Tab-separated table of C-alpha atoms in Angstrom:
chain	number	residue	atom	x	y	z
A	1	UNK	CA	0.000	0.000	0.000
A	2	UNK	CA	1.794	2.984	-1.291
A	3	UNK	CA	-0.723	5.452	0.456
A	4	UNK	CA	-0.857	8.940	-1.417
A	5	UNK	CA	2.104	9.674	-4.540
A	6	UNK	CA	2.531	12.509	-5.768
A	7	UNK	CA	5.092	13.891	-8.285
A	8	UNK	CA	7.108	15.827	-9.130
A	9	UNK	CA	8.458	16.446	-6.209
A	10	UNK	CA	10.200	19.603	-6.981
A	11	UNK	CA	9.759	21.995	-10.214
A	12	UNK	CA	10.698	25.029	-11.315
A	13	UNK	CA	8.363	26.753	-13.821
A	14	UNK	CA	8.441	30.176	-15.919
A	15	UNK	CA	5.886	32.620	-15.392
A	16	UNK	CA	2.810	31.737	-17.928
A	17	UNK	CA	3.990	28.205	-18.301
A	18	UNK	CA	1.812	25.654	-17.680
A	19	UNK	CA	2.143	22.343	-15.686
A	20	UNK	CA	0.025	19.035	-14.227
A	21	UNK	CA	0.812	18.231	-10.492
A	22	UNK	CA	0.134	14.613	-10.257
A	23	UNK	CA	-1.505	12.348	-7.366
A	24	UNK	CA	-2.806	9.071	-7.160
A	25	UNK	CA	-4.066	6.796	-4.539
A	26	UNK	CA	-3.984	3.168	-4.069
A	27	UNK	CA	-6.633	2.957	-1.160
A	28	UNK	CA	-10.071	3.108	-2.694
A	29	UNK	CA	-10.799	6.352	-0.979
A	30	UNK	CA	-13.120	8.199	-2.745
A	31	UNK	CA	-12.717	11.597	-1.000
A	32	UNK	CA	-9.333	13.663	-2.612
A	33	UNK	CA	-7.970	17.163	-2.023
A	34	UNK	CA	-5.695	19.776	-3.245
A	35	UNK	CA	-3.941	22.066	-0.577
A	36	UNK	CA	-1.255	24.891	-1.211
A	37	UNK	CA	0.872	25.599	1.596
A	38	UNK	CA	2.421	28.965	1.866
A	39	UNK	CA	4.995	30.316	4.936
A	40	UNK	CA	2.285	31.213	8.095
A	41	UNK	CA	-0.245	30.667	6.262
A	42	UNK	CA	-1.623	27.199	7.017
A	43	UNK	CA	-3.250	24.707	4.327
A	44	UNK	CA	-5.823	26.264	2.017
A	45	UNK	CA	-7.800	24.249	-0.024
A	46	UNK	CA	-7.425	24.404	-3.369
A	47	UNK	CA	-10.085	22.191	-4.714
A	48	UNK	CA	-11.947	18.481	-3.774
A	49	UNK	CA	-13.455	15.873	-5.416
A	50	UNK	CA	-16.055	13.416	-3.466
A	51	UNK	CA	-15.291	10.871	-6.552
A	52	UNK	CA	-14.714	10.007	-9.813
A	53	UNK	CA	-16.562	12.519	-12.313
A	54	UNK	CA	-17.012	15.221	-9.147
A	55	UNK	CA	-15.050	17.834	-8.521
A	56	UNK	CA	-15.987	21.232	-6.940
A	57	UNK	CA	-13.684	24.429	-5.936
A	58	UNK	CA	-12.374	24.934	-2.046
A	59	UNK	CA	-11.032	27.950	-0.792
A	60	UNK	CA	-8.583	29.192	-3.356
A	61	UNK	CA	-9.173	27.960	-6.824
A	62	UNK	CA	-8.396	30.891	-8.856
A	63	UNK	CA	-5.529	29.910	-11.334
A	64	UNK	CA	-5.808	26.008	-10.894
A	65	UNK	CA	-8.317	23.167	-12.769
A	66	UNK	CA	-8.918	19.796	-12.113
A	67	UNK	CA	-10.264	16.584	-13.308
A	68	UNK	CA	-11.382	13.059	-11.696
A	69	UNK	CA	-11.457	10.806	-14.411
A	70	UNK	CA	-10.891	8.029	-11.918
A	71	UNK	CA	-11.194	7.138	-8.222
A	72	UNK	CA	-7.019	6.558	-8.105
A	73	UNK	CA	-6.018	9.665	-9.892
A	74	UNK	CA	-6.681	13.782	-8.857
A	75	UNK	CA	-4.258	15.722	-10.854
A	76	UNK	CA	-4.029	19.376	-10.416
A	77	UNK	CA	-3.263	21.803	-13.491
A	78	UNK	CA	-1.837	25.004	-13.394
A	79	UNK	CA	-2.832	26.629	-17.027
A	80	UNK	CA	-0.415	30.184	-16.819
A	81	UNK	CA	1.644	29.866	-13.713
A	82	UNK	CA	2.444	32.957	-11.824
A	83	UNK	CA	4.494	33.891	-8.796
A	84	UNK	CA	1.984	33.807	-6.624
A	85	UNK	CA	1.339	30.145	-7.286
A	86	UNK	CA	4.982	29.508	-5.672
A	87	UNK	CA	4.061	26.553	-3.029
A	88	UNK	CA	4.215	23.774	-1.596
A	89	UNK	CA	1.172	21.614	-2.699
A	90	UNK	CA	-0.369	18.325	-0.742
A	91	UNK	CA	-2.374	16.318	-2.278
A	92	UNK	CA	-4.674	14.107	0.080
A	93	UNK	CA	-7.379	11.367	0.559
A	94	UNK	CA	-9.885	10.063	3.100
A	95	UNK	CA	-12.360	6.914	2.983
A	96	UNK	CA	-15.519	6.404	2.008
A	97	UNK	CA	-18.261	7.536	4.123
A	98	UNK	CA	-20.039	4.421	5.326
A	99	UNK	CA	-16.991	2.541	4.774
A	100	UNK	CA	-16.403	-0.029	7.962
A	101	UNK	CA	-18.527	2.654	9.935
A	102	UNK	CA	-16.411	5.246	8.721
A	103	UNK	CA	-17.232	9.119	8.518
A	104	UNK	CA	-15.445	11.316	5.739
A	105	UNK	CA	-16.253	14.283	8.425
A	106	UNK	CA	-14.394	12.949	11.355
A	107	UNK	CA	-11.606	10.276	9.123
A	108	UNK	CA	-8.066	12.051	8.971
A	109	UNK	CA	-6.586	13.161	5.598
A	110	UNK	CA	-3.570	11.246	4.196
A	111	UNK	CA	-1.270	13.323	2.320
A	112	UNK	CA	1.404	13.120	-0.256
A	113	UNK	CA	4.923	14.290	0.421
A	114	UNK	CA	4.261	17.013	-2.074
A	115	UNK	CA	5.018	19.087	-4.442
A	116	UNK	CA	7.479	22.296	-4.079
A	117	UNK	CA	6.810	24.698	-7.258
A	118	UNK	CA	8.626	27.265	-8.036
A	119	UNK	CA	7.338	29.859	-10.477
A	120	UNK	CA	9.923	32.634	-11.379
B	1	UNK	CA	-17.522	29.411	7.878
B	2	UNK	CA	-15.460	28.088	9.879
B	3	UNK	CA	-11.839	29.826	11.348
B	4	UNK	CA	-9.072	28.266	13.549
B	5	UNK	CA	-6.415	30.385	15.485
B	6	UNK	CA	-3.103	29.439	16.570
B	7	UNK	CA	-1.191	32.133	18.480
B	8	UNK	CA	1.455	30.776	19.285
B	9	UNK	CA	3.360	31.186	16.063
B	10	UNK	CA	7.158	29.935	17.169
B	11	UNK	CA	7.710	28.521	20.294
B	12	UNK	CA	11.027	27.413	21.752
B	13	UNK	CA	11.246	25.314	24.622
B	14	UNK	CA	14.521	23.013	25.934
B	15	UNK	CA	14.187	19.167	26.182
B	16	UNK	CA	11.929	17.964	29.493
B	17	UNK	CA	10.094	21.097	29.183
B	18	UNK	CA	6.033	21.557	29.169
B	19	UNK	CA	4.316	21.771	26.223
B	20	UNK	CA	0.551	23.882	25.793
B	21	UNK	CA	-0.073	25.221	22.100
B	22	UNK	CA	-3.082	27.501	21.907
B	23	UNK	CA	-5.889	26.334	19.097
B	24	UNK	CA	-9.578	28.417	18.865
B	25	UNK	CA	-11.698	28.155	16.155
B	26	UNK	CA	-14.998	29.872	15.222
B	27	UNK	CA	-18.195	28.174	14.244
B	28	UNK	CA	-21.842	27.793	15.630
B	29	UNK	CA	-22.285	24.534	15.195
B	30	UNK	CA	-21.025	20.774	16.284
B	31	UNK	CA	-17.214	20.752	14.727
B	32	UNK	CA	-14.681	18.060	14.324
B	33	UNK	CA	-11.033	18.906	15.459
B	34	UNK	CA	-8.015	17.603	14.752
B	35	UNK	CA	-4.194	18.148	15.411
B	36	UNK	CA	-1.445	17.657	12.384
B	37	UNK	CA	2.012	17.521	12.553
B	38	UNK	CA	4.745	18.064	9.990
B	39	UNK	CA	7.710	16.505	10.731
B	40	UNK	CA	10.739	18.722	9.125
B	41	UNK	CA	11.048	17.585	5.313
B	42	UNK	CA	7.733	15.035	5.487
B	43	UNK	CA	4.054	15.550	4.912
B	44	UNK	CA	1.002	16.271	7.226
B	45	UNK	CA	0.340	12.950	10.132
B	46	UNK	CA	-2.499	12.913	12.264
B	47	UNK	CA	-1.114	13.668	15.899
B	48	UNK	CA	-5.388	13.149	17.312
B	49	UNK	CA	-8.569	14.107	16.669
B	50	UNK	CA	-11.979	15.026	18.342
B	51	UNK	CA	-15.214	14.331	17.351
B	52	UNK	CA	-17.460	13.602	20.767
B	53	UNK	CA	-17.217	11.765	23.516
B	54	UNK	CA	-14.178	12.593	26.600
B	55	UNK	CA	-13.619	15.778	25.633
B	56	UNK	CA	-9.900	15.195	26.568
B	57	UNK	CA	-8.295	13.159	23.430
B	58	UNK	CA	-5.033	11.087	23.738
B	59	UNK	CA	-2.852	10.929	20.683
B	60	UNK	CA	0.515	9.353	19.728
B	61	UNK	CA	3.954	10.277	21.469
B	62	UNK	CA	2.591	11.340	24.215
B	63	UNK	CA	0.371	14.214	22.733
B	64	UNK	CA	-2.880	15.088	24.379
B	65	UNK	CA	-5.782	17.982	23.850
B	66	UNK	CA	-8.571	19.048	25.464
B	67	UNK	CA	-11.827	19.798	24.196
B	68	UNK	CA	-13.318	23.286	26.004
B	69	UNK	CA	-16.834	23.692	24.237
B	70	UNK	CA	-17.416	27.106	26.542
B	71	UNK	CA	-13.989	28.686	24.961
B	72	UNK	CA	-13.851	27.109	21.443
B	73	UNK	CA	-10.491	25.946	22.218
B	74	UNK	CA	-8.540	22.743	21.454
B	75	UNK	CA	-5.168	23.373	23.430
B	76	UNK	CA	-2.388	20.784	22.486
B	77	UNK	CA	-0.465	19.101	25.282
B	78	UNK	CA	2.557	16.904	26.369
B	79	UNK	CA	4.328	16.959	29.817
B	80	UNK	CA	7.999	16.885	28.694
B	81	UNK	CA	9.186	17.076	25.247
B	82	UNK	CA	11.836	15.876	23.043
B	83	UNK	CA	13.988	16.871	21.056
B	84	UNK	CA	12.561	14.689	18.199
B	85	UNK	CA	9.306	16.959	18.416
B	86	UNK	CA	10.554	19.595	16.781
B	87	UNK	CA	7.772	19.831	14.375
B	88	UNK	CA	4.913	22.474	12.747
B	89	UNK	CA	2.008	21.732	14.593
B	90	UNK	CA	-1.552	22.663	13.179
B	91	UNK	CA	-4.701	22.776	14.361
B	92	UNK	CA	-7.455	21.780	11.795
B	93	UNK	CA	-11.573	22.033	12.289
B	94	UNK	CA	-14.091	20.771	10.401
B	95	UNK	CA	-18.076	21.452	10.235
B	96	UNK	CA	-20.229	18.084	10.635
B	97	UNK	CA	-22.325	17.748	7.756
B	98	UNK	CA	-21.356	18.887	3.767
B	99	UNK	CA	-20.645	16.711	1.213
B	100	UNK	CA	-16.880	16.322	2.289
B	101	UNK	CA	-14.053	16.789	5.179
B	102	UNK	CA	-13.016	19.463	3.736
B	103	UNK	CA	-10.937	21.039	7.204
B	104	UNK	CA	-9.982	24.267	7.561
B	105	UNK	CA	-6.483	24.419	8.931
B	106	UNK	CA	-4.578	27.189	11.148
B	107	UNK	CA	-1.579	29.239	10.332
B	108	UNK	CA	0.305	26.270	12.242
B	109	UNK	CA	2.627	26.762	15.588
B	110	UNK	CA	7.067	25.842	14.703
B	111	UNK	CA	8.147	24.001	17.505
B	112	UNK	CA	11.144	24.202	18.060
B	113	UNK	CA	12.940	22.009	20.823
B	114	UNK	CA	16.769	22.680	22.054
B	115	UNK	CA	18.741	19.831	23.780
């Protein structure tokens, strides 16, 4: 069980180049997330999906798209990067509501290593 | 919506000492909470979480919060630290009910602990 993969794990991107952060999943969970972490600014999410063919924006979406073509894979695109999409970005997963009992309000996220981007 | 405030934003402590990082959050309603930790070069772990029940919550190495409903706070604890807990430590909240766990995360507390 490899968990939550994401990759790269570092790039370095020009401004208005574009870019596909990737993450995949090998536990079923249908539940996936997109977080940018910037310097004392906590986690903000970026956008969810609550399964395949779903996907809706969190917090901070501006900038970013993404697709859920399948319940494994959540990649994140960045269409014209800009400076202010330098970050750190964690991808992560939780189970299935009703799962073994299990509640997607109260299950922890599992995250990737993530993602460092640089856009300069 | 829902907010979370850590105010502690860098705290330095030497090994054996006490340990109490400050977590609020805002919302009306019944919440989930959780504590993260970031281990230096590693991703997010779950340190504990809340949901109901004894409102004071027992996680792993010796971490431990308390639940106060009356002060919307979720204070992180351990009685002597080490030096391996040098860490960021965040405080996360969720609303019950939505379509997801989506949590809403604070600005985090650096721990750092000297030998």
């Amino acid at each position: 069980n490899a968990g939550v993969t994401q990759t790269p794990k570092f790039r370095i991107l020009k401004i208005g180049q574009s870019m596909t952060l990737q993450c995949t999943q090998d536990m079923n969970h249908n539940y996936m997330y997109w977080y940018r972490q910037d310097p004392g600014m906590g986690l903000k999410l970026i956008y969810y999906s609550v399964g395949a063919g779903i996907t809706d924006k969190g917090e901070v979406p501006n900038g970013y798209n993404v697709s859920r073509s399948t319940t494994e894979d959540f990649p994140l695109r960045l269409e014209l990067a800009a400076p202010s999409q330098t970050s750190v970005y964690f991808c992560a997963s939780t189970p299935t509501p009703g799962d073994r009992g299990i509640s997607s309000y109260n299950s922890p996220l599992h995250f990737g290593n993530g993602t460092r981007l640089t856009v300069t | 919506a829902q907010s979370v405030s850590q105010h502690n934003h860098h705290v330095i402590l030497s090994e054996a000492a006490s340990l109490e990082l400050g977590c609020n959050y805002s919302y009306g309603g019944t919440v989930n909470l959780f504590w993260y930790v970031q281990y230096p070069g590693q991703h997010l772990q779950l340190l504990l979480k809340y949901f109901s029940g004894d409102p004071l919550v027992k996680g792993i190495k010796g971490f431990e919060a308390e639940f106060i409903k009356s002060k919307f706070s979720f204070n992180l604890r351990k009685p002597s630290v080490q030096w391996s807990d040098t860490a960021e430590y965040f405080c996360a909240v969720n609303a019950r009910g939505g379509t997801a766990s989506k949590l809403t995360f604070g600005t985090g507390t650096r721990l750092q602990v000297t030998l």
